[in-house]
Coordinates of C-alpha atoms in Angstrom, one line a residue:
Chain A
M298 CA 2.5 25.6 18.2
I299 CA -0.9 24.1 17.7
S300 CA -3.6 24.8 20.2
D301 CA -6.9 23.1 21.1
K302 CA -8.6 26.0 19.3
D303 CA -6.7 25.2 16.1
V304 CA -7.6 21.5 16.4
K305 CA -11.3 22.4 16.8
Y306 CA -11.1 24.7 13.8
I307 CA -9.4 22.0 11.6
A308 CA -11.9 19.4 12.7
G309 CA -14.6 21.7 11.4
L310 CA -12.9 22.0 8.1
A311 CA -12.5 18.2 7.9
R312 CA -16.1 17.7 9.0
I313 CA -15.2 15.5 11.9
H314 CA -16.9 15.9 15.3
L315 CA -14.5 15.6 18.2
E316 CA -15.3 15.3 21.9
D317 CA -13.2 17.5 24.2
D318 CA -10.9 14.7 25.4
Q319 CA -10.3 13.7 21.7
V320 CA -9.3 17.4 21.0
T321 CA -6.7 17.3 23.9
H322 CA -5.3 14.0 22.7
L323 CA -5.1 15.0 19.0
T324 CA -3.5 18.4 19.9
K325 CA -0.7 16.5 21.7
D326 CA -0.3 14.0 18.8
L327 CA -0.2 16.7 16.1
E328 CA 2.2 18.8 18.1
G329 CA 4.6 15.9 18.2
I330 CA 4.3 15.2 14.4
L331 CA 4.5 18.9 13.5
H332 CA 7.6 19.3 15.7
Y333 CA 9.2 16.5 13.7
I334 CA 8.2 18.0 10.4
E335 CA 9.9 21.2 11.4
K336 CA 13.2 19.6 10.5
L337 CA 12.4 20.6 6.9
N338 CA 13.1 24.2 8.0
K339 CA 16.8 23.4 7.9
L340 CA 16.6 23.4 4.1
D341 CA 16.5 26.4 1.9
V342 CA 14.0 25.6 -0.8
T343 CA 13.3 29.1 -2.2
Q344 CA 14.9 28.2 -5.5
V345 CA 13.3 24.7 -5.8
D346 CA 10.3 23.9 -7.9
P347 CA 7.6 21.9 -6.3
T348 CA 6.8 18.3 -7.4
S349 CA 3.2 17.4 -7.1
H350 CA 3.5 14.5 -9.4
V351 CA 6.5 12.4 -10.6
L352 CA 5.2 11.9 -14.1
P353 CA 5.4 14.6 -16.8
L354 CA 1.6 14.5 -17.0
K355 CA -0.5 16.4 -19.5
N356 CA -4.2 16.6 -19.7
V357 CA -5.7 13.4 -21.1
Y358 CA -8.5 14.1 -23.4
R359 CA -11.1 11.8 -24.9
E360 CA -14.1 12.2 -27.2
D361 CA -17.3 13.3 -25.4
E362 CA -19.3 10.2 -26.2
V363 CA -22.2 8.6 -24.3
K364 CA -21.1 5.2 -23.0
P365 CA -22.9 2.7 -20.8
S366 CA -22.9 3.6 -17.1
L367 CA -24.5 2.5 -13.9
S368 CA -28.3 2.6 -13.7
Q369 CA -30.0 5.0 -11.2
E370 CA -31.1 1.9 -9.3
E371 CA -27.6 0.5 -8.9
V372 CA -26.2 3.9 -7.8
L373 CA -28.9 4.4 -5.2
K374 CA -28.7 0.9 -3.8
F375 CA -26.0 1.7 -1.2
S376 CA -27.4 4.9 0.2
V377 CA -29.0 4.8 3.6
E378 CA -31.9 7.0 2.7
Q379 CA -33.4 7.8 -0.6
R380 CA -36.6 9.2 -2.0
D381 CA -38.1 9.6 -5.5
G382 CA -34.9 8.4 -7.2
S383 CA -32.7 10.8 -5.2
F384 CA -30.4 10.6 -2.2
K385 CA -32.2 11.9 0.9
V386 CA -30.3 14.1 3.3
P387 CA -31.2 16.3 6.3
K388 CA -32.2 19.9 5.8
V389 CA -29.5 22.0 4.2
I390 CA -30.9 25.5 4.7
E391 CA -32.3 26.6 8.1
Chain B
M1015 CA 4.5 -31.0 -0.2
K1016 CA 0.9 -29.8 0.1
L1017 CA -0.4 -27.9 -2.9
N1018 CA -1.1 -24.7 -0.9
A1019 CA 2.6 -24.5 0.1
L1020 CA 3.8 -24.4 -3.6
T1021 CA 4.5 -21.4 -5.7
A1022 CA 2.3 -20.5 -8.7
H1023 CA 4.9 -21.6 -11.3
E1024 CA 5.2 -25.0 -9.5
I1025 CA 1.4 -25.4 -9.5
L1026 CA 1.2 -24.4 -13.2
D1027 CA 3.7 -27.1 -14.1
L1028 CA 1.6 -29.7 -12.2
I1029 CA -1.5 -28.6 -13.9
K1030 CA 0.2 -28.8 -17.3
D1031 CA 1.3 -32.3 -16.5
K1032 CA -2.2 -33.2 -15.4
Q1033 CA -1.0 -34.0 -11.9
T1034 CA -3.5 -31.7 -10.3
T1035 CA -6.4 -29.4 -11.1
P1036 CA -7.1 -25.7 -10.3
Q1037 CA -10.0 -26.8 -8.2
A1038 CA -7.8 -29.2 -6.1
V1039 CA -5.4 -26.3 -5.4
L1040 CA -8.2 -23.9 -4.5
D1041 CA -9.8 -26.7 -2.2
E1042 CA -6.5 -27.2 -0.4
V1043 CA -6.0 -23.4 0.1
Q1044 CA -9.5 -23.1 1.5
Q1045 CA -9.1 -26.1 3.7
H1046 CA -5.9 -24.7 5.1
I1047 CA -7.4 -21.3 5.8
K1048 CA -10.1 -23.0 8.0
Q1049 CA -7.4 -24.3 10.3
S1050 CA -4.7 -21.6 10.3
D1051 CA -6.6 -18.3 9.8
K1052 CA -8.0 -18.6 13.4
D1053 CA -4.4 -17.9 14.5
V1054 CA -3.2 -15.6 11.7
H1055 CA -6.3 -13.6 10.8
A1056 CA -5.0 -12.7 7.4
Y1057 CA -8.5 -12.5 5.9
V1058 CA -11.4 -10.2 6.8
R1059 CA -13.8 -11.9 4.4
L1060 CA -13.7 -15.1 2.4
A1061 CA -15.2 -15.1 -1.0
K1062 CA -18.6 -16.8 -1.4
N1063 CA -17.8 -17.4 -5.1
S1064 CA -14.1 -17.8 -5.9
N1065 CA -14.6 -17.9 -9.6
I1066 CA -14.1 -14.2 -10.4
S1067 CA -13.1 -15.7 -13.7
D1068 CA -15.5 -16.1 -16.6
V1069 CA -13.1 -17.8 -18.8
S1070 CA -12.9 -21.5 -19.1
V1071 CA -9.5 -22.8 -18.1
D1072 CA -7.6 -23.0 -21.4
Q1073 CA -3.9 -23.6 -21.9
N1074 CA -3.0 -20.0 -21.4
A1075 CA -5.0 -19.6 -18.2
I1076 CA -3.2 -18.9 -14.9
P1077 CA -5.7 -20.3 -12.4
I1078 CA -4.1 -19.3 -9.2
P1079 CA -5.9 -18.7 -5.9
I1080 CA -5.3 -15.1 -4.9
G1081 CA -6.0 -12.9 -1.8
I1082 CA -6.9 -9.3 -2.5
K1083 CA -6.3 -6.3 -0.2
D1084 CA -9.6 -4.9 1.2
N1085 CA -9.1 -1.6 -0.6
I1086 CA -9.4 -3.1 -4.1
C1087 CA -13.0 -3.1 -5.5
I1088 CA -14.5 -6.4 -6.5
K1089 CA -18.0 -6.2 -8.0
G1090 CA -20.6 -7.5 -5.5
E1091 CA -18.0 -8.4 -2.9
E1092 CA -18.0 -6.3 0.2
T1093 CA -14.9 -4.0 0.1
T1094 CA -14.3 -1.8 3.2
C1095 CA -10.7 -0.7 3.5
C1096 CA -11.1 -2.3 6.9
S1097 CA -13.0 0.8 8.0
K1098 CA -16.3 0.8 9.9
L1099 CA -17.3 3.6 7.6
L1100 CA -17.5 1.4 4.6
T1101 CA -19.1 -1.6 6.3
G1102 CA -21.5 -3.3 3.9
F1103 CA -20.2 -1.5 0.8
K1104 CA -20.4 -3.8 -2.2
P1105 CA -18.8 -2.0 -5.2
P1106 CA -20.9 -2.0 -8.4
Y1107 CA -17.8 -2.4 -10.5
N1108 CA -14.4 -4.2 -10.6
A1109 CA -11.0 -2.6 -10.3
T1110 CA -9.0 -2.8 -13.5
V1111 CA -6.5 -5.3 -11.8
I1112 CA -9.5 -7.5 -10.9
E1113 CA -10.6 -7.4 -14.6
K1114 CA -7.1 -8.4 -15.6
L1115 CA -6.9 -11.2 -13.0
K1116 CA -10.4 -12.4 -14.2
A1117 CA -9.2 -12.6 -17.8
S1118 CA -6.1 -14.6 -16.7
G1119 CA -8.2 -17.2 -14.8
A1120 CA -7.2 -16.2 -11.2
M1121 CA -9.4 -17.5 -8.4
F1122 CA -10.4 -15.1 -5.6
V1123 CA -9.9 -16.4 -2.1
G1124 CA -11.0 -13.4 0.0
H1125 CA -10.2 -9.9 1.0
T1126 CA -7.2 -9.5 3.2
N1127 CA -6.7 -7.4 6.4
M1128 CA -5.1 -4.0 6.3
D1129 CA -4.7 -0.8 8.3
E1130 CA -7.8 1.3 7.9
F1131 CA -7.5 3.1 4.5
A1132 CA -3.9 1.8 4.4
F1133 CA -3.0 4.2 7.3
G1134 CA -0.4 2.3 9.2
S1135 CA 2.7 0.0 9.2
S1136 CA 1.4 -2.9 11.3
T1137 CA -2.2 -3.8 10.4
E1138 CA -3.1 -2.8 14.0
N1139 CA -5.3 0.0 12.7
S1140 CA -7.9 -2.4 11.1
F1141 CA -11.5 -2.1 12.3
Y1142 CA -11.5 -6.0 12.2
G1143 CA -8.6 -6.5 14.6
V1144 CA -4.9 -7.2 14.1
T1145 CA -3.3 -9.8 11.8
H1146 CA -0.6 -12.0 13.4
N1147 CA 2.8 -12.6 11.9
P1148 CA 2.9 -16.3 10.8
W1149 CA 6.6 -16.5 12.0
N1150 CA 5.7 -15.4 15.5
L1151 CA 2.0 -14.8 16.4
E1152 CA 2.9 -12.2 19.0
C1153 CA 4.4 -10.0 16.3
V1154 CA 2.8 -7.7 13.7
P1155 CA 2.9 -8.7 10.0
G1156 CA 3.8 -5.2 9.0
G1157 CA 1.5 -3.0 7.1
S1158 CA -0.6 -1.7 5.6
S1159 CA -0.9 -4.8 3.4
G1160 CA -0.2 -7.0 6.4
G1161 CA -3.1 -9.5 5.6
S1162 CA -1.8 -10.0 2.1
A1163 CA 1.8 -10.7 3.2
A1164 CA 0.7 -13.0 6.1
A1165 CA -1.7 -14.9 3.8
V1166 CA 1.1 -15.7 1.4
A1167 CA 3.6 -16.5 4.2
A1168 CA 1.1 -18.8 5.9
N1169 CA 0.2 -20.6 2.6
E1170 CA -3.3 -19.3 2.9
A1171 CA -3.0 -17.9 -0.7
I1172 CA -0.6 -18.7 -3.5
W1173 CA -0.5 -15.0 -4.5
A1174 CA -1.8 -11.8 -3.0
I1175 CA -2.3 -8.2 -4.1
G1176 CA -1.4 -5.2 -2.0
S1177 CA -1.0 -1.5 -2.4
D1178 CA 2.0 0.6 -1.5
T1179 CA 1.9 4.3 -0.7
G1180 CA 5.0 4.5 1.5
G1181 CA 6.1 0.9 1.8
S1182 CA 2.9 -0.9 2.4
I1183 CA 3.8 -3.9 0.2
R1184 CA 7.6 -4.0 0.8
Q1185 CA 7.6 -3.6 4.6
P1186 CA 5.1 -6.4 5.3
A1187 CA 6.8 -8.6 2.7
S1188 CA 10.0 -8.0 4.6
F1189 CA 8.3 -8.8 8.0
C1190 CA 6.7 -12.0 6.7
G1191 CA 9.6 -13.4 4.6
V1192 CA 7.9 -13.1 1.2
V1193 CA 8.6 -11.2 -2.0
G1194 CA 6.8 -7.8 -2.4
L1195 CA 7.0 -5.5 -5.4
K1196 CA 6.0 -1.8 -5.7
P1197 CA 6.0 -1.1 -9.4
T1198 CA 6.9 2.3 -11.0
Y1199 CA 4.2 4.9 -10.5
G1200 CA 1.9 4.6 -13.5
R1201 CA 2.9 1.0 -14.4
V1202 CA -0.3 -0.5 -12.9
S1203 CA -3.8 1.0 -13.1
R1204 CA -5.2 2.4 -9.9
Y1205 CA -8.7 2.3 -11.1
G1206 CA -10.8 0.7 -8.4
L1207 CA -8.1 1.0 -5.7
I1208 CA -9.8 3.2 -3.1
A1209 CA -7.4 6.1 -3.0
F1210 CA -5.1 7.0 -0.1
A1211 CA -2.6 9.4 -1.7
S1212 CA -3.1 9.5 -5.4
S1213 CA 0.4 10.7 -6.4
L1214 CA 2.0 7.9 -4.4
D1215 CA -0.3 4.8 -4.5
Q1216 CA 0.6 1.8 -6.6
I1217 CA -0.9 -1.7 -6.6
G1218 CA 1.6 -4.6 -6.7
P1219 CA 2.2 -8.4 -6.1
L1220 CA 3.1 -10.3 -2.9
T1221 CA 4.4 -13.8 -3.8
K1222 CA 6.5 -16.6 -2.5
D1223 CA 9.4 -16.1 -4.9
V1224 CA 10.7 -13.8 -7.5
T1225 CA 9.5 -15.9 -10.5
D1226 CA 5.9 -15.6 -9.2
S1227 CA 6.4 -11.8 -8.8
A1228 CA 7.3 -11.5 -12.5
L1229 CA 4.4 -13.7 -13.5
L1230 CA 1.9 -11.7 -11.5
L1231 CA 3.3 -8.3 -12.7
N1232 CA 2.8 -9.6 -16.3
I1233 CA -0.9 -9.8 -15.5
L1234 CA -1.3 -6.5 -13.6
A1235 CA 0.8 -4.1 -15.6
G1236 CA -0.4 -1.9 -18.5
H1237 CA -2.1 1.2 -19.6
D1238 CA -5.7 1.8 -18.7
S1239 CA -7.9 4.6 -20.1
K1240 CA -9.8 4.6 -16.8
D1241 CA -6.6 5.8 -14.9
S1242 CA -5.1 8.8 -16.7
T1243 CA -2.0 8.5 -14.6
S1244 CA -1.3 5.0 -15.9
V1245 CA 1.4 5.2 -18.5
D1246 CA 1.0 4.1 -22.1
Q1247 CA 4.2 2.2 -22.5
P1248 CA 4.7 -1.4 -23.7
V1249 CA 4.7 -4.1 -21.0
P1250 CA 7.7 -6.4 -21.4
D1251 CA 7.4 -10.1 -20.5
Y1252 CA 9.0 -9.8 -17.1
T1253 CA 9.7 -13.5 -16.9
K1254 CA 12.4 -12.9 -19.5
A1255 CA 14.3 -10.8 -17.0
L1256 CA 14.7 -13.8 -14.7
T1257 CA 18.3 -14.4 -15.6
K1258 CA 21.0 -15.6 -13.3
D1259 CA 23.4 -12.8 -14.3
V1260 CA 24.5 -9.7 -12.6
K1261 CA 28.0 -9.5 -14.0
N1262 CA 29.3 -6.0 -14.3
L1263 CA 26.1 -4.5 -13.0
K1264 CA 26.8 -1.4 -10.9
I1265 CA 24.8 -1.4 -7.7
G1266 CA 24.8 1.6 -5.3
V1267 CA 24.7 1.4 -1.5
P1268 CA 23.4 4.7 0.0
K1269 CA 25.5 5.7 3.0
E1270 CA 22.7 7.7 4.5
Y1271 CA 20.7 4.5 5.1
F1272 CA 23.3 2.8 7.2
V1273 CA 23.0 5.0 10.2
E1274 CA 21.7 5.0 13.7
G1275 CA 18.5 3.0 14.3
M1276 CA 19.2 0.1 12.1
D1277 CA 19.1 -3.2 13.9
A1278 CA 22.5 -4.9 14.0
E1279 CA 21.1 -8.2 12.6
V1280 CA 19.4 -6.4 9.7
K1281 CA 22.7 -4.7 8.9
A1282 CA 24.7 -7.9 9.0
S1283 CA 22.2 -9.7 6.7
V1284 CA 22.2 -6.9 4.2
M1285 CA 26.0 -6.8 4.2
Q1286 CA 26.1 -10.6 3.6
S1287 CA 23.6 -10.2 0.8
I1288 CA 25.9 -7.7 -0.9
E1289 CA 28.7 -10.2 -0.6
V1290 CA 26.6 -12.8 -2.4
L1291 CA 25.9 -10.5 -5.3
K1292 CA 29.6 -9.5 -5.4
Q1293 CA 30.5 -13.2 -5.8
C1294 CA 28.1 -13.3 -8.7
G1295 CA 30.0 -10.5 -10.4
A1296 CA 28.1 -7.3 -9.4
Q1297 CA 30.1 -4.2 -8.6
F1298 CA 29.2 -2.2 -5.5
V1299 CA 29.8 1.5 -5.1
D1300 CA 28.8 4.0 -2.4
V1301 CA 26.1 6.5 -3.5
S1302 CA 24.7 9.5 -1.7
L1303 CA 21.1 10.3 -1.2
P1304 CA 21.7 13.5 0.8
H1305 CA 18.0 14.3 1.5
T1306 CA 17.1 10.9 3.0
E1307 CA 16.6 12.3 6.5
Y1308 CA 13.8 14.5 5.2
A1309 CA 11.8 11.8 3.5
V1310 CA 9.6 10.8 6.4
A1311 CA 8.6 14.4 7.2
T1312 CA 8.0 15.2 3.5
Y1313 CA 5.9 12.0 3.1
Y1314 CA 3.7 12.7 6.1
I1315 CA 2.9 16.2 4.7
I1316 CA 2.1 15.0 1.2
A1317 CA 0.5 11.7 2.0
T1318 CA -1.8 13.1 4.6
A1319 CA -2.7 16.2 2.5
E1320 CA -3.8 13.9 -0.4
A1321 CA -5.5 11.6 2.0
S1322 CA -7.6 14.4 3.6
S1323 CA -8.7 15.4 0.2
N1324 CA -9.4 11.8 -1.0
L1325 CA -11.3 10.9 2.1
A1326 CA -13.5 14.0 1.8
R1327 CA -15.7 11.9 -0.5
F1328 CA -16.9 9.8 2.4
D1329 CA -19.9 12.0 3.3
S1330 CA -22.3 9.2 4.1
V1331 CA -24.8 10.4 1.5
Q1332 CA -24.3 8.0 -1.4
Y1333 CA -22.9 5.0 0.5
G1334 CA -21.3 4.0 3.7
L1335 CA -22.3 4.4 7.3
R1336 CA -24.6 7.2 8.2
Q1337 CA -25.1 8.5 11.8
N1338 CA -27.1 11.4 13.1
P1339 CA -26.1 13.1 16.4
A1340 CA -28.1 11.5 19.2
Q1341 CA -28.6 14.4 21.5
K1342 CA -29.6 17.2 19.1
R1343 CA -33.2 18.0 18.3
K1344 CA -32.4 19.1 14.9
T1345 CA -29.9 17.5 12.5
T1346 CA -28.5 19.6 9.7
L1347 CA -26.6 18.2 6.8
V1348 CA -23.3 19.2 8.3
D1349 CA -24.2 17.6 11.7
M1350 CA -24.7 14.4 9.8
Y1351 CA -21.4 14.6 8.0
E1352 CA -19.5 15.3 11.2
E1353 CA -21.2 12.6 13.2
S1354 CA -20.9 10.0 10.5
R1355 CA -17.2 10.6 9.9
S1356 CA -16.6 10.8 13.7
V1357 CA -18.1 7.4 14.2
G1358 CA -16.9 5.8 11.0
F1359 CA -13.2 6.7 11.0
G1360 CA -10.8 5.2 13.4
E1361 CA -8.2 7.1 15.4
E1362 CA -5.3 7.0 12.9
A1363 CA -7.6 8.0 10.0
K1364 CA -8.8 11.0 12.0
R1365 CA -5.2 11.9 12.9
R1366 CA -4.1 11.8 9.3
I1367 CA -7.1 13.7 8.0
M1368 CA -6.5 16.3 10.6
L1369 CA -2.8 16.6 9.8
G1370 CA -3.5 16.8 6.0
T1371 CA -6.3 19.4 6.5
Y1372 CA -4.0 21.5 8.7
S1373 CA -1.1 21.5 6.1
L1374 CA -3.5 22.5 3.3
S1375 CA -5.4 25.1 5.3
S1376 CA -5.1 28.8 4.7
G1377 CA -2.0 30.3 6.5
Y1378 CA -0.2 26.9 6.7
Y1379 CA -0.2 25.9 3.0
D1380 CA 3.2 27.5 2.1
A1381 CA 4.9 26.4 5.3
Y1382 CA 3.9 22.8 5.1
Y1383 CA 2.3 21.5 1.9
L1384 CA 4.2 23.6 -0.6
K1385 CA 7.5 23.1 1.3
G1386 CA 6.8 19.3 1.3
L1387 CA 6.4 19.4 -2.5
K1388 CA 9.7 21.3 -2.9
V1389 CA 11.6 18.8 -0.7
R1390 CA 10.0 16.1 -2.7
T1391 CA 11.8 17.5 -5.7
L1392 CA 15.2 17.4 -3.9
I1393 CA 14.5 13.7 -2.9
K1394 CA 13.7 12.8 -6.5
N1395 CA 16.8 14.6 -7.8
D1396 CA 18.9 12.6 -5.4
F1397 CA 17.7 9.4 -7.1
D1398 CA 18.0 10.8 -10.6
K1399 CA 21.6 11.7 -9.8
A1400 CA 22.4 8.4 -8.2
F1401 CA 21.0 6.5 -11.2
E1402 CA 23.3 8.4 -13.5
S1403 CA 26.1 6.2 -12.2
V1404 CA 24.4 3.0 -11.0
D1405 CA 21.9 0.4 -12.4
A1406 CA 20.3 -0.2 -9.0
I1407 CA 20.4 0.6 -5.3
I1408 CA 20.3 -1.8 -2.5
T1409 CA 19.1 -1.1 1.1
P1410 CA 17.4 -2.9 3.9
T1411 CA 13.6 -2.8 3.5
S1412 CA 13.0 -1.9 7.1
P1413 CA 15.4 -0.9 9.9
T1414 CA 14.1 -3.8 12.1
T1415 CA 12.4 -7.1 12.0
A1416 CA 8.7 -7.5 12.9
F1417 CA 7.9 -5.8 16.2
K1418 CA 5.6 -7.0 19.0
I1419 CA 1.9 -6.2 18.7
G1420 CA 1.3 -3.0 20.6
A1421 CA 4.9 -2.1 20.8
R1422 CA 4.6 1.0 18.6
A1423 CA 0.9 1.7 19.0
K1424 CA 1.3 4.5 21.6
N1425 CA 3.4 7.0 19.7
P1426 CA 2.3 7.6 16.0
L1427 CA 5.8 9.0 15.1
D1428 CA 7.5 5.7 16.2
M1429 CA 5.3 3.9 13.7
Y1430 CA 5.9 6.4 10.9
L1431 CA 9.7 5.9 11.3
S1432 CA 9.4 2.2 10.5
D1433 CA 8.9 3.2 6.8
I1434 CA 12.1 5.2 6.7
Y1435 CA 13.7 3.1 3.9
T1436 CA 10.7 2.6 1.7
I1437 CA 9.0 6.0 1.6
S1438 CA 11.5 7.7 -0.8
A1439 CA 10.7 5.3 -3.7
N1440 CA 7.0 6.5 -3.5
L1441 CA 8.0 10.1 -3.4
S1442 CA 10.3 9.6 -6.5
G1443 CA 7.9 7.2 -8.3
I1444 CA 10.6 4.5 -8.8
P1445 CA 10.1 0.7 -8.5
G1446 CA 11.2 -1.3 -5.5
I1447 CA 11.2 -4.9 -4.5
S1448 CA 11.7 -6.6 -1.1
I1449 CA 13.1 -10.1 -1.0
P1450 CA 14.0 -12.4 1.9
C1451 CA 17.7 -12.2 2.8
G1452 CA 18.0 -13.7 6.3
F1453 CA 16.6 -14.3 9.7
S1454 CA 17.2 -12.8 13.1
K1455 CA 18.2 -15.0 16.0
E1456 CA 14.6 -15.0 17.1
G1457 CA 13.7 -16.5 13.8
L1458 CA 12.1 -13.5 12.2
P1459 CA 12.6 -12.7 8.5
I1460 CA 14.8 -9.9 7.2
G1461 CA 14.1 -8.2 3.9
L1462 CA 16.5 -6.8 1.3
Q1463 CA 15.2 -3.8 -0.8
I1464 CA 16.3 -3.3 -4.4
L1465 CA 15.4 0.0 -6.2
A1466 CA 15.8 0.8 -9.9
K1467 CA 15.1 3.6 -12.4
P1468 CA 11.5 4.3 -13.4
F1469 CA 10.0 1.4 -15.6
D1470 CA 13.1 -0.7 -15.0
E1471 CA 11.3 -3.5 -13.1
E1472 CA 13.3 -5.9 -15.2
M1473 CA 16.5 -4.8 -13.4
L1474 CA 14.8 -5.6 -10.1
F1475 CA 13.8 -9.0 -11.3
R1476 CA 17.3 -9.7 -12.7
I1477 CA 19.1 -8.9 -9.5
A1478 CA 16.4 -10.4 -7.2
Y1479 CA 16.4 -13.6 -9.2
T1480 CA 20.1 -14.0 -9.2
F1481 CA 20.2 -13.4 -5.4
E1482 CA 17.4 -15.9 -4.8
Q1483 CA 19.0 -18.6 -7.0
N1484 CA 22.2 -18.3 -5.0
T1485 CA 20.6 -18.4 -1.6
E1486 CA 18.2 -20.6 0.3
W1487 CA 16.2 -18.0 2.3
H1488 CA 13.1 -18.2 0.1
K1489 CA 12.9 -21.9 0.7
K1490 CA 12.6 -21.6 4.5
K1491 CA 8.9 -22.2 5.3
V1492 CA 6.9 -21.1 8.2
G1493 CA 5.2 -23.8 10.3
F1494 CA 1.7 -23.2 8.9

């Protein structure tokens, strides 16, 4: 149902590095859980609307006003690396 | 009795009569923690400065020492979701519930232990190690708000705050013999609660009795412009719902809940509890929630999908742990993301992110995520229909009492199934409370769950209070 190859692909989408033994282990775990989830296939839901949220939510608008917010210094304080008032990250483009 | 073993309403009475002071209560709680938390490990960090409150203690203040789950942001106090990834993170702002507690005069004792990012039902998935159940140190306290429940049970806090995505307040309350309430979705602001599954998460109180639960919900509830899913609806005074009267109330018992897998002692206690409420004049009827058996599967699709999306923000750029791959000569941005998340997230977090990413990915979306949302509709409809004919529903909180540490750690599915009675309330958005209703032969607490219509927390308090005033379970104290 789910293969090591699928797990490696999903790990890439989720931006998680996995060692080979972790891939094997996760494949087994996910296979068990997906097998359990298959019980939903007993239900015919073609005529049912999906519920992504229980409240009858509408867009909540507000005036576009400038209000006090965190300073640049406060925001940068928790980053591991920073330079010239910006977050520093490894090279993005080869 | 020692001050730390009292309820908040008892303490407030003593303060009012000038028989004690807020500082004396806090001192006694902190003193007790020094002795007992070596065994219980309810806290992952104690507050350096307990006075989150700016207000001077006036007549209306409620100066109660409170433990806060480690996924609720307190300005300047390290808040980590018990994850290695967030080690050292000190939020630059307060969660709305913290602002409300500040305004009420509450005193912050510390951050309590939890399963990493609230992923678990036993508190075993914490980066900081497991919390022990105060009733039996070899057992888990439940989870994910296990530290909060254990702190209240062990008298290491008068009150505690937890969060409940699939039962994470109610199940540990049940395992630790305390009162735990999950409010209606939208009743309490989620601003500053580090999100697990945004359509399911709610913050709520863990307390020693029902009166305290109502007092604390009075502080927490209300609309917040910073959380657009919080509902703009008046907040009643919940203490007014504490009446000893369930006459002519119609309470449903769902037949689908009393099936295989429920511990015989749990079943017996719940049945006895129903008798108590019958004696008080409540009428009981059978109700059917036909899609109950699909709740766990539906939940693990929806909750993990939302979690994988919410946890995508942890990219190690703006805050949190950052790790570059050791063996590579070059490190790209993506290498850094992947390595940091690999090192920072624990095993269960990775499992859930992977499951959620899978069910949202191209080719599987319709078969898993969309299907989950559709079954969620069916589960919600079950409750809507049941509440057409009853005022409340009563069930066990968990099929078992607290299990031994390590007993369910091997198979993730075993752990997921311990939330079987609590999950549906989150999927449907309805409120639920767990109150103590008995003990097993081994001396472990058993919890009774009461469910009501959206925004009818008053019904929960009314039934729970009537039950409590007619039983002695909440008076049984742990030896801490």
